[in-house]
Tab-separated table of C-alpha atoms in Angstrom:
chain	number	residue	atom	x	y	z
A	1	GLY	CA	-0.158	-0.102	0.098
A	2	ASN	CA	0.911	3.893	-0.113
A	3	SER	CA	2.942	5.115	2.857
A	4	VAL	CA	4.597	8.072	3.674
A	5	THR	CA	7.636	8.768	6.153
A	6	GLN	CA	8.575	12.188	7.552
A	7	MET	CA	11.740	13.150	9.696
A	8	GLU	CA	10.730	13.004	13.131
A	9	GLY	CA	10.668	15.997	15.156
A	10	PRO	CA	10.035	18.277	16.587
A	11	VAL	CA	12.738	20.854	15.132
A	12	THR	CA	13.449	23.706	16.729
A	13	LEU	CA	15.397	26.646	14.529
A	14	SER	CA	16.066	30.206	15.422
A	15	GLU	CA	14.573	33.032	13.090
A	16	GLU	CA	16.271	33.187	9.600
A	17	ALA	CA	17.718	29.871	9.829
A	18	PHE	CA	17.322	27.195	7.009
A	19	LEU	CA	14.930	24.898	7.042
A	20	THR	CA	14.807	21.108	5.592
A	21	ILE	CA	12.002	18.798	6.687
A	22	ASN	CA	12.628	15.087	5.113
A	23	CYS	CA	9.666	13.384	3.016
A	24	THR	CA	10.180	10.157	1.231
A	25	TYR	CA	7.194	7.952	-0.230
A	26	THR	CA	5.891	4.531	-0.942
A	27	ALA	CA	3.151	4.416	-3.701
A	28	THR	CA	1.745	2.529	-6.985
A	29	GLY	CA	1.435	4.511	-9.977
A	30	TYR	CA	2.385	7.907	-10.216
A	31	PRO	CA	0.528	10.082	-7.425
A	32	SER	CA	0.703	14.075	-6.365
A	33	LEU	CA	2.578	14.754	-3.342
A	34	PHE	CA	1.481	17.630	-1.269
A	35	TRP	CA	2.934	19.757	1.924
A	36	TYR	CA	0.067	20.645	4.333
A	37	VAL	CA	0.354	22.916	7.209
A	38	GLN	CA	-1.422	22.777	10.410
A	39	TYR	CA	-1.457	25.554	13.033
A	40	PRO	CA	-2.643	24.676	16.749
A	41	GLY	CA	-6.595	23.955	16.595
A	42	GLU	CA	-7.273	24.490	13.202
A	43	GLY	CA	-7.610	22.228	9.942
A	44	LEU	CA	-5.068	21.536	7.381
A	45	GLN	CA	-3.844	24.388	4.657
A	46	LEU	CA	-2.365	23.453	1.491
A	47	LEU	CA	1.048	24.675	1.410
A	48	LEU	CA	2.516	23.405	-2.036
A	49	LYS	CA	2.366	20.753	-4.504
A	50	ALA	CA	3.681	19.141	-7.161
A	51	THR	CA	1.773	16.488	-9.849
A	52	LYS	CA	4.723	15.232	-11.482
A	53	ALA	CA	8.248	14.222	-11.545
A	54	ASP	CA	10.665	17.092	-11.628
A	55	ASP	CA	8.103	19.593	-10.905
A	56	LYS	CA	9.046	22.090	-7.962
A	57	GLY	CA	6.071	23.250	-5.886
A	58	SER	CA	6.710	26.744	-3.906
A	59	ASN	CA	4.573	28.993	-1.782
A	60	LYS	CA	5.198	31.561	0.760
A	61	GLY	CA	9.426	30.887	0.517
A	62	PHE	CA	8.788	26.819	0.952
A	63	GLU	CA	9.968	24.968	-1.894
A	64	ALA	CA	9.968	21.608	-2.597
A	65	THR	CA	10.857	19.412	-5.654
A	66	TYR	CA	9.006	15.982	-6.830
A	67	ARG	CA	12.113	13.295	-6.849
A	68	LYS	CA	10.726	10.160	-8.367
A	69	GLU	CA	14.444	8.449	-8.786
A	70	THR	CA	14.591	8.873	-4.565
A	71	THR	CA	11.171	8.942	-3.955
A	72	SER	CA	11.154	12.290	-1.960
A	73	PHE	CA	9.666	15.346	-1.746
A	74	HIS	CA	11.699	16.939	0.904
A	75	LEU	CA	10.539	20.845	2.373
A	76	GLU	CA	12.904	23.558	2.379
A	77	LYS	CA	12.824	27.280	2.968
A	78	GLY	CA	16.101	29.737	3.303
A	79	SER	CA	15.158	31.879	6.105
A	80	VAL	CA	12.172	30.595	8.806
A	81	GLN	CA	10.021	33.435	10.503
A	82	VAL	CA	8.429	32.933	13.941
A	83	SER	CA	5.110	32.589	12.275
A	84	ASP	CA	6.313	29.845	10.487
A	85	SER	CA	5.940	27.852	13.854
A	86	ALA	CA	3.399	24.949	12.934
A	87	VAL	CA	3.031	21.298	12.133
A	88	TYR	CA	4.074	20.427	8.590
A	89	PHE	CA	2.135	17.121	6.622
A	90	CYS	CA	3.654	15.496	3.720
A	91	ALA	CA	1.278	13.600	1.757
A	92	LEU	CA	0.430	11.792	-1.504
A	93	CYS	CA	-2.517	11.336	-3.650
A	94	THR	CA	-3.555	8.999	-5.844
A	95	ASN	CA	-6.094	9.191	-8.866
A	96	ALA	CA	-8.811	8.380	-6.285
A	97	GLY	CA	-8.556	11.460	-4.637
A	98	LYS	CA	-7.635	10.080	-1.560
A	99	SER	CA	-4.548	11.013	0.474
A	100	THR	CA	-2.121	9.220	2.447
A	101	PHE	CA	-0.474	11.458	4.937
A	102	GLY	CA	2.955	11.346	7.019
A	103	ASP	CA	2.342	11.675	10.811
A	104	GLY	CA	3.670	15.234	10.639
A	105	THR	CA	6.625	17.241	12.121
A	106	THR	CA	6.284	20.006	14.635
A	107	LEU	CA	8.530	23.388	13.834
A	108	THR	CA	9.110	25.810	16.297
A	109	VAL	CA	10.918	28.871	15.264
A	110	LYS	CA	12.328	31.374	18.200
A	111	PRO	CA	13.163	34.904	17.584
B	1	ASP	CA	-16.509	30.345	-2.196
B	2	THR	CA	-16.751	30.060	1.626
B	3	GLY	CA	-14.479	27.257	2.042
B	4	VAL	CA	-15.504	23.667	3.250
B	5	SER	CA	-17.282	23.971	7.108
B	6	GLN	CA	-18.103	21.330	9.837
B	7	ASN	CA	-20.162	21.424	12.830
B	8	PRO	CA	-19.406	21.388	15.502
B	9	ARG	CA	-16.142	22.214	15.894
B	10	HIS	CA	-16.009	20.495	19.412
B	11	LYS	CA	-18.207	17.677	21.128
B	12	ILE	CA	-17.810	15.826	24.116
B	13	THR	CA	-19.885	13.093	25.027
B	14	LYS	CA	-20.099	10.087	27.407
B	15	ARG	CA	-19.056	6.691	26.379
B	16	GLY	CA	-21.989	4.676	24.850
B	17	GLN	CA	-23.757	7.811	23.263
B	18	ASN	CA	-24.209	8.204	19.735
B	19	VAL	CA	-22.877	11.397	18.311
B	20	THR	CA	-22.996	12.981	14.481
B	21	PHE	CA	-21.313	15.375	12.370
B	22	ARG	CA	-21.774	17.400	9.454
B	23	CYS	CA	-19.678	18.468	6.577
B	24	ASP	CA	-20.500	21.221	4.241
B	25	PRO	CA	-18.120	21.039	1.435
B	26	ILE	CA	-17.263	23.582	-1.042
B	27	SER	CA	-20.080	24.086	-3.682
B	28	GLU	CA	-20.069	21.984	-6.852
B	29	HIS	CA	-17.079	19.960	-5.351
B	30	ASN	CA	-18.412	16.517	-6.523
B	31	ARG	CA	-16.149	14.575	-4.015
B	32	LEU	CA	-16.045	14.582	-0.410
B	33	TYR	CA	-14.031	12.688	2.022
B	34	TRP	CA	-13.959	12.143	5.662
B	35	TYR	CA	-10.293	11.444	7.758
B	36	ARG	CA	-9.669	10.962	11.420
B	37	GLN	CA	-6.656	12.159	12.863
B	38	THR	CA	-5.533	11.288	16.588
B	39	LEU	CA	-2.943	13.075	18.558
B	40	GLY	CA	0.806	13.137	17.017
B	41	GLN	CA	-0.609	11.433	14.036
B	42	GLY	CA	-1.226	12.678	10.309
B	43	PRO	CA	-4.877	12.039	9.131
B	44	GLU	CA	-6.130	8.649	8.371
B	45	PHE	CA	-8.600	8.163	5.383
B	46	LEU	CA	-12.075	6.875	6.620
B	47	THR	CA	-14.254	7.173	3.491
B	48	TYR	CA	-15.203	8.894	0.209
B	49	PHE	CA	-17.846	9.965	-1.700
B	50	GLN	CA	-18.509	11.095	-5.169
B	51	ASN	CA	-21.983	13.086	-5.157
B	52	GLU	CA	-23.998	10.509	-3.416
B	53	ALA	CA	-22.586	7.307	-4.061
B	54	GLN	CA	-20.227	6.311	-1.003
B	55	LEU	CA	-17.086	4.665	-3.227
B	56	GLU	CA	-14.717	3.449	-0.742
B	57	LYS	CA	-14.618	2.485	3.180
B	58	SER	CA	-11.609	2.021	5.347
B	59	ARG	CA	-10.970	-0.620	7.386
B	60	LEU	CA	-10.897	1.808	9.898
B	61	LEU	CA	-14.650	2.488	9.667
B	62	SER	CA	-16.142	-0.078	12.019
B	63	ASP	CA	-19.816	-1.222	11.747
B	64	ARG	CA	-20.294	1.546	14.549
B	65	PHE	CA	-19.335	4.266	11.984
B	66	SER	CA	-21.662	5.221	9.288
B	67	ALA	CA	-21.625	8.018	6.776
B	68	GLU	CA	-23.986	9.653	4.250
B	69	ARG	CA	-24.449	12.431	1.479
B	70	PRO	CA	-28.062	12.164	0.489
B	71	LYS	CA	-28.303	14.810	-1.864
B	72	GLY	CA	-24.685	14.891	-3.395
B	73	SER	CA	-23.886	18.056	-1.137
B	74	PHE	CA	-23.576	18.133	2.872
B	75	SER	CA	-22.456	14.874	4.612
B	76	THR	CA	-22.747	13.494	7.933
B	77	LEU	CA	-20.943	11.069	9.837
B	78	GLU	CA	-22.422	8.990	12.753
B	79	ILE	CA	-20.670	7.013	15.493
B	80	GLN	CA	-22.837	4.929	17.242
B	81	ARG	CA	-21.827	3.850	21.204
B	82	THR	CA	-18.653	5.648	21.029
B	83	GLU	CA	-15.705	4.379	22.554
B	84	GLN	CA	-12.825	6.673	24.419
B	85	GLY	CA	-10.617	5.133	21.436
B	86	ASP	CA	-12.913	7.573	19.087
B	87	SER	CA	-11.524	10.350	20.740
B	88	ALA	CA	-9.821	12.394	17.890
B	89	MET	CA	-10.019	14.933	15.178
B	90	TYR	CA	-12.660	14.298	12.393
B	91	LEU	CA	-11.652	16.370	9.036
B	92	CYS	CA	-13.635	16.591	6.139
B	93	ALA	CA	-12.211	17.414	2.560
B	94	SER	CA	-13.726	18.027	-0.970
B	95	ILE	CA	-12.499	17.883	-4.349
B	96	ARG	CA	-14.015	18.873	-7.980
B	97	SER	CA	-12.841	16.044	-9.666
B	98	THR	CA	-14.238	16.517	-12.780
B	99	SER	CA	-11.934	19.792	-13.195
B	100	GLY	CA	-9.097	17.122	-12.844
B	101	GLU	CA	-7.848	18.963	-9.774
B	102	GLU	CA	-6.495	16.762	-6.905
B	103	THR	CA	-5.868	19.375	-4.297
B	104	GLN	CA	-8.248	18.649	-1.294
B	105	TYR	CA	-9.798	21.261	0.552
B	106	PHE	CA	-9.818	20.617	4.062
B	107	GLY	CA	-12.704	21.833	6.701
B	108	PRO	CA	-11.233	22.969	10.560
B	109	GLY	CA	-12.442	19.737	11.778
B	110	THR	CA	-14.929	18.256	14.535
B	111	ARG	CA	-13.078	17.889	17.546
B	112	LEU	CA	-14.398	14.623	19.419
B	113	LEU	CA	-13.757	13.785	22.884
B	114	VAL	CA	-15.134	10.557	24.365
B	115	LEU	CA	-15.501	10.322	28.684
């Protein structure tokens, strides 16, 4: 079956530090890949996505590249802010539309 | 377009009671999904509808759980004889699959606590 593995957290960084959150996946076929962000007490918000190999998704300074050869979709940001503190979920989506999520990585950014 | 809405946002109930949650998807979104999220975990797929037809149910969806989408618009998720293990966040998402779009739009969730 499909699965997503994220690097374990929590991750604590100082403001303006570089962020990487690793994500690898196992899937049949050619899934689309997503990063979602969840703030305390809220639902999931789509951060970025990529639908085919070598696509790069980007939004709000975050980037991730769909790497089919390494089955990875690592999230990066060059300079994090305190407001980026949240839980980040990597997910894949099949053509049925249902998503498989990783367990989430909690990011805390300190001023 | 007001986004996906879910009601109630919070529910506290005693073990053995029945609860029902409602999800209103984005209008014209023909697919609707239910997920369950427990603390420290990612959301897990429960079931989904295309219009009013329930097309798939996860093994996580025990006989105590039932979901409906009678008119192909809003959906309800009912849990009968709740157990403490049912305590979780229940998330709803929708897609307009006819557009080829795969991005799921999530609601804010209903947080259930079973005492």
